[in-house]
């Protein structure tokens, strides 16, 4: 019965079944060497060997004295400034190859001592580069503003006009060369909290085992958390969740120290650069007004009754006496739940890309599969979660921890959104303009998720299948919009704690986190003590004030998706044009190219209206 509904959907989508009958797919490998090569990323596209990496490392080292020799020349003429910037970005471009290679090699297996050594050496080189280049921005900022604006219009500096305009904008927060040198010297120390947390979670902690639905012992690693808590068997999801978060609680004091250290780092940077708060500094770096965050939080607070209604609905449909956090992710429509192999997901994703975005986007996705851009399966020592990252001179790479669910297909589509964005930006911009802002970093990914759901809903008329898809959509809003605003509120409170001079303890963080759980999910939620330590699990807290961009990007992605829903013939062209801009314009301006004005509060409010409408329709169908 469970398989029938999804097969109906797939026949409607492709004309032939995509989901094969009970394919045995290995989802976790004790030994990385056992993973078929086709499902591992090919880092040789960056460097063919560690020896080649070492050669490039020495090359970058050799260029640092030449770069430092240019000190004092930036303000001489447009041509002299061009030479400084060319040399600077050449070093950055070559170093980026080292950084990605070393860290992705390490992420493949955090227990590999050789990989750890490579990543450590790269961090050390990054600190040296920061020291060697600390003089550049202060020296440029000393050029008279009108003079620099005139120079920006010359042929020599036209390509750097956005970079220089941004320097002029941030001039009040650029310090003297001496102070910038101190900041650069602190960079290596500044990464220590994140590194310590990563090693603890990915290498040192022995994660607990649980008995899965098949009666077999399985390791409840963070990478497979959602696979466990989406289990229809409540015993499995409860045991996995409580054991995993019990482990975070066990190490909460250490993790509070790493978290507090990271926040103290941020405060040091903000104070040194003359900002009133760390959030002001983070937003200024991407030129986004604070009222975007204020509107996100206020809009959710105004609609928390809908979130409470969702919790109450889950409690009723799941028929449980108490609703717990581990009941939040299980599919309310098990008839539509399906195991999906990675190969099946590839075919589904390729068809979606071709029919939704056209051939240009589809060809990038096809290359990703054919050229081994993707590291697919979870394994011993492998970093958890999923991401897209790459180099300008090779291609994007994607890390997955494939769990074999339809949610994993959404993750694949999400991360490919990042990869296509990066690929198109790299193909259409020079290195110094290719890297896009954090504020738009998630737009392509969440737009793809929204449109992927739309793609499936448009092809299905069976009410049970539509109900399953609506459940996925609600989960998507919960995970990519609501939960990220929840995280943002925690991050704001945690930073304020340190700003006020209060101790950054596990209890203090736990109390903040517990209060947010209660506020967001209302009186029907029974919060287990273990979930007070949920803050310790969130890796994105080590990317300062990054989580809010998921929510703002979700709102922007929904607005872009609406153009597709409305049949706007320019939607695809404008969307791809935005992706190709990379970092050559400010992020708010890039979104305007795609037809989205993030200063319009209705863009954000629309998400909660769609949440409420979808929830109402779901409730009618479920209770019927």
XYZ file of C-alpha atoms in Angstrom:
624
model
C 0.000 0.000 0.000
C 2.775 2.442 0.913
C 4.517 1.920 -2.422
C 1.390 2.331 -4.551
C 0.879 6.044 -3.973
C 4.456 7.057 -4.756
C 4.549 4.821 -7.810
C 1.399 6.576 -9.017
C 3.212 9.891 -8.646
C 6.276 8.662 -10.507
C 4.285 7.257 -13.432
C 2.661 10.677 -13.696
C 6.050 12.373 -13.639
C 8.092 10.281 -16.021
C 5.823 7.700 -17.590
C 7.875 4.856 -16.108
C 8.601 3.891 -12.510
C 11.550 5.618 -10.883
C 11.299 3.998 -7.474
C 12.450 0.428 -7.860
C 11.119 -2.450 -5.799
C 12.961 -2.698 -2.491
C 16.473 -1.907 -3.664
C 19.023 -2.762 -1.019
C 21.169 0.347 -0.759
C 24.007 0.622 1.729
C 23.689 3.987 3.469
C 26.642 3.841 5.843
C 30.185 2.581 5.276
C 32.577 1.673 8.074
C 35.460 1.882 5.593
C 35.601 4.633 2.967
C 37.538 2.331 0.631
C 34.392 0.180 0.340
C 32.350 2.999 -1.231
C 32.136 2.577 -5.025
C 34.307 5.262 -6.621
C 31.401 6.631 -8.679
C 29.771 7.823 -5.433
C 32.814 9.696 -4.128
C 33.959 13.126 -5.196
C 36.987 13.411 -7.443
C 39.363 15.799 -5.688
C 41.943 15.106 -8.405
C 40.139 17.770 -10.433
C 41.760 20.243 -8.031
C 45.117 18.515 -7.479
C 46.085 15.135 -8.963
C 48.019 14.245 -5.798
C 49.144 15.493 -2.397
C 52.535 16.176 -4.009
C 50.842 18.583 -6.441
C 49.092 20.197 -3.483
C 52.459 20.695 -1.792
C 53.912 22.273 -4.942
C 51.017 24.748 -5.087
C 51.405 25.428 -1.372
C 55.040 26.406 -1.875
C 54.070 28.559 -4.860
C 51.670 30.567 -2.738
C 54.321 30.931 -0.028
C 56.776 32.263 -2.626
C 54.336 34.966 -3.742
C 53.807 36.468 -0.292
C 57.098 38.455 -0.240
C 56.282 39.861 -3.692
C 52.894 40.965 -2.444
C 54.352 42.588 0.655
C 56.906 44.375 -1.544
C 54.017 46.327 -3.134
C 53.155 47.937 0.189
C 53.024 51.707 -0.162
C 52.281 51.700 -3.924
C 48.463 51.371 -4.013
C 47.799 55.117 -3.989
C 50.328 56.058 -6.674
C 48.116 55.627 -9.758
C 45.305 53.505 -11.230
C 47.892 51.203 -12.833
C 49.776 50.777 -9.549
C 46.541 49.940 -7.719
C 45.635 47.490 -10.493
C 48.968 45.702 -9.952
C 48.299 45.402 -6.226
C 44.810 43.989 -6.774
C 45.899 41.609 -9.540
C 48.632 40.210 -7.308
C 46.358 39.995 -4.285
C 43.543 38.139 -6.059
C 45.996 35.813 -7.810
C 47.198 34.704 -4.380
C 43.624 34.333 -3.136
C 42.632 32.315 -6.186
C 45.517 29.878 -5.763
C 44.983 29.623 -2.027
C 41.295 28.798 -2.539
C 42.374 25.653 -4.409
C 44.451 24.605 -1.390
C 41.716 25.435 1.092
C 38.970 23.460 -0.639
C 41.157 20.462 -1.398
C 42.525 20.168 2.137
C 39.196 20.637 3.898
C 37.215 18.358 1.622
C 39.900 15.712 1.934
C 39.541 16.128 5.711
C 35.719 16.137 5.596
C 35.839 12.779 3.824
C 37.270 11.263 6.995
C 37.839 13.406 10.084
C 39.763 10.523 11.660
C 42.446 10.576 8.943
C 45.583 12.026 10.532
C 47.149 12.921 7.157
C 44.042 14.835 6.137
C 43.982 16.630 9.494
C 47.617 17.655 9.000
C 46.833 19.023 5.529
C 43.892 21.054 6.823
C 45.989 22.372 9.703
C 48.770 23.503 7.370
C 46.225 25.266 5.188
C 44.781 27.118 8.183
C 48.286 28.232 9.079
C 48.908 29.482 5.539
C 45.613 31.353 5.588
C 46.779 33.215 8.683
C 50.055 34.087 6.957
C 48.187 35.390 3.910
C 45.968 37.518 6.151
C 49.054 39.056 7.742
C 50.737 39.622 4.374
C 47.673 41.354 2.928
C 46.424 43.228 6.001
C 47.837 46.504 4.653
C 45.884 46.496 1.376
C 42.403 47.667 2.414
C 43.702 50.341 4.848
C 46.063 51.664 2.191
C 43.307 51.856 -0.421
C 40.972 53.498 2.093
C 43.529 56.280 2.538
C 43.055 57.335 -1.099
C 40.791 60.378 -1.292
C 37.227 59.209 -2.021
C 36.736 61.443 -5.077
C 40.106 60.363 -6.463
C 39.281 56.687 -6.019
C 35.878 57.175 -7.640
C 37.595 58.753 -10.642
C 40.101 55.902 -10.812
C 37.276 53.340 -10.715
C 36.067 54.655 -14.068
C 39.436 54.060 -15.753
C 40.081 51.041 -17.957
C 42.685 49.765 -15.486
C 40.263 49.525 -12.560
C 36.843 49.142 -14.150
C 36.784 45.402 -13.442
C 37.373 46.101 -9.729
C 34.744 48.855 -9.445
C 32.357 46.877 -7.214
C 35.155 45.752 -4.902
C 36.399 49.330 -4.549
C 32.900 50.743 -4.097
C 32.365 48.304 -1.244
C 35.628 49.425 0.349
C 34.434 53.027 0.200
C 31.150 51.980 1.817
C 32.926 50.180 4.679
C 35.691 52.767 5.084
C 34.557 53.809 8.627
C 35.248 50.275 9.850
C 38.607 49.698 8.136
C 41.369 50.244 10.637
C 44.964 51.367 10.240
C 47.461 48.978 8.734
C 48.894 48.291 12.184
C 45.510 47.386 13.674
C 44.550 45.335 10.632
C 47.798 43.438 11.165
C 46.733 42.622 14.730
C 43.350 41.406 13.451
C 45.093 39.259 10.857
C 47.408 37.798 13.491
C 44.347 36.781 15.494
C 42.734 34.842 12.638
C 44.455 31.538 13.342
C 43.391 31.689 16.979
C 39.914 32.748 15.924
C 39.260 29.474 14.101
C 40.148 27.332 17.113
C 36.623 27.068 18.634
C 35.085 25.848 15.382
C 37.938 23.398 14.787
C 37.656 22.011 18.312
C 33.877 21.569 17.991
C 34.280 19.850 14.603
C 36.879 17.418 15.907
C 34.793 16.622 18.954
C 31.634 15.889 16.950
C 33.165 14.171 13.939
C 36.150 12.339 15.365
C 36.258 12.042 19.154
C 32.695 11.303 20.250
C 31.578 7.695 20.071
C 27.979 8.048 18.980
C 25.431 5.676 20.523
C 23.801 2.731 18.812
C 20.089 1.989 18.515
C 18.042 -0.915 17.234
C 16.386 0.137 13.967
C 13.080 -0.955 12.434
C 14.660 -4.134 11.076
C 15.909 -5.110 14.524
C 19.505 -4.378 13.581
C 22.007 -2.281 15.497
C 22.685 1.102 13.877
C 24.856 4.048 14.900
C 22.878 7.197 15.663
C 25.312 9.679 14.126
C 24.386 13.346 13.581
C 24.599 12.759 9.827
C 21.716 10.263 10.003
C 19.619 12.097 12.592
C 16.713 12.893 10.286
C 16.639 9.362 8.920
C 16.054 8.137 12.478
C 13.525 10.759 13.597
C 11.465 10.306 10.435
C 10.934 6.640 11.373
C 7.295 5.572 11.625
C 8.286 3.417 14.600
C 8.143 5.765 17.559
C 10.500 3.636 19.643
C 13.234 4.119 17.030
C 12.927 7.871 16.713
C 12.621 8.354 20.469
C 15.609 6.178 21.284
C 17.787 7.709 18.560
C 16.861 11.313 19.462
C 17.264 10.975 23.212
C 20.522 9.056 22.940
C 21.984 11.483 20.411
C 20.991 14.641 22.273
C 21.904 12.952 25.534
C 25.399 12.697 24.064
C 25.391 16.404 23.230
C 24.252 17.064 26.793
C 27.110 14.895 28.100
C 29.619 17.132 26.275
C 27.627 20.361 26.707
C 30.164 22.071 28.975
C 32.952 21.590 26.444
C 30.685 22.678 23.605
C 29.612 25.747 25.575
C 33.296 26.635 25.843
C 33.796 26.352 22.068
C 30.544 28.237 21.415
C 31.454 30.950 23.900
C 34.930 31.203 22.410
C 33.477 31.748 18.952
C 31.147 34.477 20.225
C 34.045 36.140 22.069
C 35.955 36.097 18.777
C 33.049 37.857 17.067
C 32.849 40.442 19.828
C 36.570 41.145 19.472
C 36.159 41.759 15.727
C 33.054 43.928 16.192
C 34.609 46.029 18.959
C 37.857 46.450 17.047
C 36.065 47.570 13.889
C 33.810 50.010 15.726
C 30.468 48.208 15.516
C 27.913 48.305 18.304
C 27.180 44.575 17.987
C 28.241 41.468 16.139
C 24.965 41.297 14.220
C 25.504 44.870 12.986
C 28.947 43.840 11.739
C 27.637 40.692 10.020
C 24.873 42.570 8.211
C 27.115 45.458 7.209
C 29.521 43.057 5.539
C 26.766 42.051 3.087
C 25.065 45.482 2.984
C 21.710 44.240 4.306
C 19.563 46.361 6.649
C 18.741 45.020 10.122
C 15.009 45.422 9.535
C 15.172 42.292 7.333
C 15.913 40.236 10.479
C 13.419 42.238 12.538
C 10.689 41.567 9.980
C 11.521 37.855 9.859
C 11.209 37.493 13.634
C 8.154 39.746 13.981
C 6.308 37.949 11.173
C 6.853 34.557 12.780
C 5.864 35.828 16.228
C 2.646 37.207 14.745
C 1.861 33.771 13.340
C 2.987 31.430 16.124
C -0.610 30.311 16.622
C -0.324 28.556 13.235
C 2.832 26.760 14.394
C 1.081 25.743 17.627
C -1.818 24.480 15.504
C 0.631 22.369 13.512
C 2.009 20.823 16.722
C -1.531 20.060 17.915
C -2.390 18.513 14.550
C 0.674 16.286 14.687
C -0.239 15.140 18.170
C -3.751 14.232 17.031
C -2.795 12.505 13.769
C 0.054 10.554 15.363
C -2.334 9.603 18.180
C 0.190 10.165 20.968
C -0.549 11.152 24.556
C 2.385 13.557 24.563
C 3.950 15.418 21.642
C 7.779 15.490 21.780
C 10.466 17.017 19.545
C 11.168 13.569 18.076
C 7.552 13.540 16.782
C 8.141 16.667 14.721
C 9.682 15.138 11.598
C 7.888 11.841 11.014
C 5.683 11.813 7.914
C 2.008 12.260 8.800
C 1.078 10.354 5.654
C 3.007 7.067 5.801
C 1.104 5.870 2.735
C 3.152 8.338 0.728
C 6.456 7.642 2.438
C 9.052 6.005 0.248
C 12.604 4.818 0.282
C 14.470 6.302 -2.646
C 17.817 5.099 -3.914
C 20.394 7.625 -5.034
C 20.210 6.402 -8.622
C 16.445 6.890 -8.620
C 16.874 10.381 -7.203
C 19.287 11.319 -9.991
C 16.720 10.525 -12.674
C 13.993 12.433 -10.871
C 16.229 15.482 -10.309
C 17.454 15.571 -13.919
C 13.906 15.583 -15.257
C 12.956 18.366 -12.837
C 15.888 20.549 -13.872
C 15.224 20.105 -17.576
C 11.492 20.762 -17.441
C 11.698 23.641 -14.959
C 14.856 25.569 -15.832
C 15.717 24.389 -19.313
C 18.817 22.921 -20.894
C 21.479 25.270 -19.494
C 20.725 24.357 -15.882
C 20.109 20.694 -16.725
C 23.515 20.337 -18.385
C 25.283 21.560 -15.237
C 23.435 19.007 -13.117
C 24.262 16.281 -15.630
C 27.963 17.218 -15.499
C 27.880 17.023 -11.708
C 26.752 13.398 -11.826
C 29.010 12.364 -14.675
C 32.171 14.078 -13.412
C 31.946 13.005 -9.756
C 31.269 16.347 -8.126
C 29.330 14.599 -5.341
C 30.364 12.591 -2.275
C 27.202 10.628 -1.589
C 27.209 8.226 1.340
C 27.793 8.595 5.076
C 30.746 6.796 6.588
C 33.009 6.426 9.583
C 34.615 9.787 10.327
C 32.865 11.629 7.496
C 31.542 15.086 8.270
C 27.777 15.146 8.764
C 25.205 17.252 6.957
C 25.358 18.493 3.390
C 27.020 21.379 1.588
C 28.212 22.688 -1.756
C 31.694 24.190 -2.068
C 34.295 24.321 -4.785
C 37.069 26.161 -6.540
C 37.049 28.711 -9.316
C 39.363 26.657 -11.526
C 37.748 23.251 -11.103
C 34.046 23.073 -10.283
C 31.672 22.993 -7.290
C 31.660 19.931 -5.054
C 28.749 18.585 -3.024
C 28.891 16.670 0.242
C 25.847 14.528 1.007
C 25.037 11.932 3.648
C 22.433 10.053 1.639
C 19.686 8.610 3.835
C 17.471 7.054 1.186
C 14.326 9.162 1.718
C 12.370 11.617 -0.382
C 13.726 14.326 1.928
C 17.187 13.384 0.708
C 16.029 14.074 -2.851
C 15.050 17.565 -1.712
C 18.516 17.925 -0.149
C 20.131 16.878 -3.435
C 18.056 19.460 -5.313
C 18.873 22.086 -2.657
C 22.634 21.559 -2.796
C 22.625 21.440 -6.587
C 21.026 24.883 -6.471
C 24.190 26.092 -4.748
C 26.412 24.227 -7.188
C 24.701 25.607 -10.289
C 24.837 29.106 -8.797
C 28.574 28.746 -8.191
C 29.237 27.179 -11.582
C 27.349 29.869 -13.538
C 28.954 32.676 -11.503
C 32.419 31.228 -12.118
C 31.741 30.859 -15.821
C 30.526 34.445 -16.203
C 32.622 36.486 -13.763
C 36.332 36.941 -13.049
C 37.554 35.412 -9.799
C 37.270 38.631 -7.791
C 33.579 39.040 -8.711
C 32.483 35.402 -8.716
C 32.013 34.716 -4.999
C 28.506 35.778 -4.018
C 27.270 37.143 -0.709
C 25.933 34.960 2.101
C 22.650 36.836 1.769
C 21.970 35.349 -1.657
C 23.858 32.106 -1.022
C 20.698 30.178 -0.148
C 18.309 31.736 -2.674
C 19.136 29.364 -5.531
C 18.937 26.375 -3.195
C 15.581 27.176 -1.618
C 14.095 28.325 -4.935
C 14.940 24.903 -6.303
C 13.286 23.174 -3.340
C 10.122 25.262 -3.730
C 9.953 24.606 -7.451
C 10.711 20.901 -7.007
C 7.681 20.606 -4.757
C 5.654 22.578 -7.298
C 6.902 20.277 -10.050
C 5.573 17.265 -8.168
C 2.270 18.804 -7.075
C 1.466 19.900 -10.622
C 1.695 16.309 -11.831
C -0.367 14.631 -9.157
C -4.132 14.543 -8.634
C -4.394 11.669 -6.131
C -5.416 13.341 -2.848
C -3.280 11.023 -0.695
C -0.148 11.752 -2.671
C -0.898 15.468 -2.685
C -1.334 15.272 1.077
C 2.070 13.641 1.429
C 3.633 16.387 -0.670
C 1.920 19.093 1.368
C 3.362 17.455 4.466
C 6.803 17.735 2.833
C 6.142 21.385 2.056
C 5.149 22.150 5.647
C 8.300 20.362 6.806
C 10.292 22.443 4.330
C 8.889 25.710 5.704
C 9.489 24.405 9.226
C 13.104 23.450 8.503
C 14.235 26.182 6.126
C 12.191 29.110 7.384
C 10.823 28.701 10.914
C 13.701 26.718 12.400
C 16.273 29.147 10.980
C 14.483 32.084 12.597
C 14.387 30.041 15.814
C 18.169 29.611 15.413
C 18.591 33.318 14.680
C 16.799 34.225 17.891
C 19.083 31.867 19.802
C 22.152 33.348 18.149
C 21.037 36.898 18.951
C 20.400 35.966 22.597
C 23.676 34.039 22.929
C 25.690 36.948 21.524
C 23.839 39.384 23.783
C 24.738 37.178 26.745
C 28.439 37.599 25.999
C 27.971 41.275 25.057
C 26.507 41.853 28.523
C 29.484 40.187 30.180
C 27.545 37.136 31.407
C 29.111 33.660 31.431
C 28.593 31.510 28.336
C 27.624 28.279 30.091
C 25.818 25.160 28.974
C 22.965 26.020 31.333
C 22.630 29.569 30.020
C 22.532 28.373 26.416
C 20.206 25.515 27.358
C 17.721 27.825 29.073
C 17.579 30.098 26.012
C 17.092 27.114 23.710
C 14.396 25.520 25.882
C 12.423 28.768 26.072
C 12.481 29.040 22.278
C 11.236 25.455 21.872
C 8.314 26.237 24.171
C 7.512 29.564 22.525
C 7.610 28.205 18.980
C 5.671 24.968 19.456
C 3.307 25.914 22.231
C 1.521 24.053 25.013
C 1.307 20.707 23.221
C 5.088 20.239 23.212
C 6.633 18.203 26.015
C 10.313 19.127 26.000
C 12.705 16.405 27.092
C 15.709 17.601 29.083
C 18.043 16.252 26.382
C 16.778 18.806 23.857
C 17.973 21.697 26.020
C 21.384 20.853 24.502
C 20.084 21.126 20.930
C 22.107 24.300 20.354
C 25.288 22.191 20.527
C 24.354 20.340 17.347
C 24.079 23.350 15.018
C 27.269 23.694 12.979
C 26.036 26.885 11.309
C 26.362 28.737 14.608
C 30.077 28.751 13.762
C 29.270 30.886 10.704
C 28.268 34.049 12.517
C 24.711 35.173 11.773
C 24.430 32.916 8.786
C 21.252 31.040 9.729
C 18.917 33.974 9.054
C 19.855 33.884 5.371
C 18.056 30.553 5.037
C 14.848 32.251 6.119
C 15.337 35.411 4.050
C 16.398 33.270 1.109
C 13.345 31.066 1.561
C 11.143 34.141 1.346
C 13.015 35.366 -1.733
C 12.922 31.875 -3.252
C 9.169 31.676 -2.740
C 8.766 35.054 -4.459
C 10.842 33.840 -7.417
C 8.925 30.562 -7.490
C 5.687 32.536 -7.630
C 6.818 34.034 -10.938
C 7.195 30.483 -12.254
C 3.748 29.537 -10.882
C 2.233 32.589 -12.553
C 3.706 31.550 -15.905
C 5.942 34.624 -16.148
C 7.897 34.048 -19.368
C 10.854 36.065 -18.121
C 11.209 34.144 -14.855
C 13.827 31.626 -16.028
C 15.927 34.211 -17.875
C 15.930 36.651 -14.949
C 16.683 33.869 -12.474
C 19.667 32.564 -14.423
C 20.912 36.126 -14.954
C 20.892 36.632 -11.180
C 22.926 33.442 -10.687
C 25.476 34.547 -13.275
C 26.052 37.876 -11.501
C 27.897 36.142 -8.656
C 29.263 38.832 -6.356
C 29.559 41.563 -8.983
C 26.676 43.551 -7.428
C 25.257 43.983 -3.931
C 22.961 41.118 -2.865
C 19.763 43.173 -2.611
C 20.409 44.401 -6.165
C 21.017 40.843 -7.400
C 17.617 39.772 -6.056
C 15.948 42.680 -7.828
C 17.234 41.237 -11.112
C 15.235 38.103 -10.283
C 12.187 40.239 -9.484
C 12.403 40.315 -5.678
C 12.533 43.420 -3.474
C 13.607 42.317 0.015
C 12.673 45.718 1.441
C 9.037 44.811 0.723
C 7.790 43.171 3.915
C 5.063 41.385 1.991
C 7.755 39.105 0.523
C 8.374 37.685 3.998
C 4.743 37.725 5.134
C 3.718 35.681 2.110
C 5.582 32.640 3.446
C 3.502 32.468 6.616
C 0.312 32.956 4.625
C 1.247 29.980 2.441
C 2.100 28.023 5.598
C -1.304 28.784 7.078
C -3.163 27.961 3.849
C -1.306 24.674 3.360
C -1.826 23.698 6.987
C -5.574 24.356 6.748
C -5.886 22.188 3.652
C -3.787 19.455 5.246
C -5.879 19.479 8.392
C -9.119 19.086 6.459
C -7.760 16.146 4.479
C -6.056 14.447 7.426
C -9.001 14.670 9.799
C -11.423 13.697 7.047
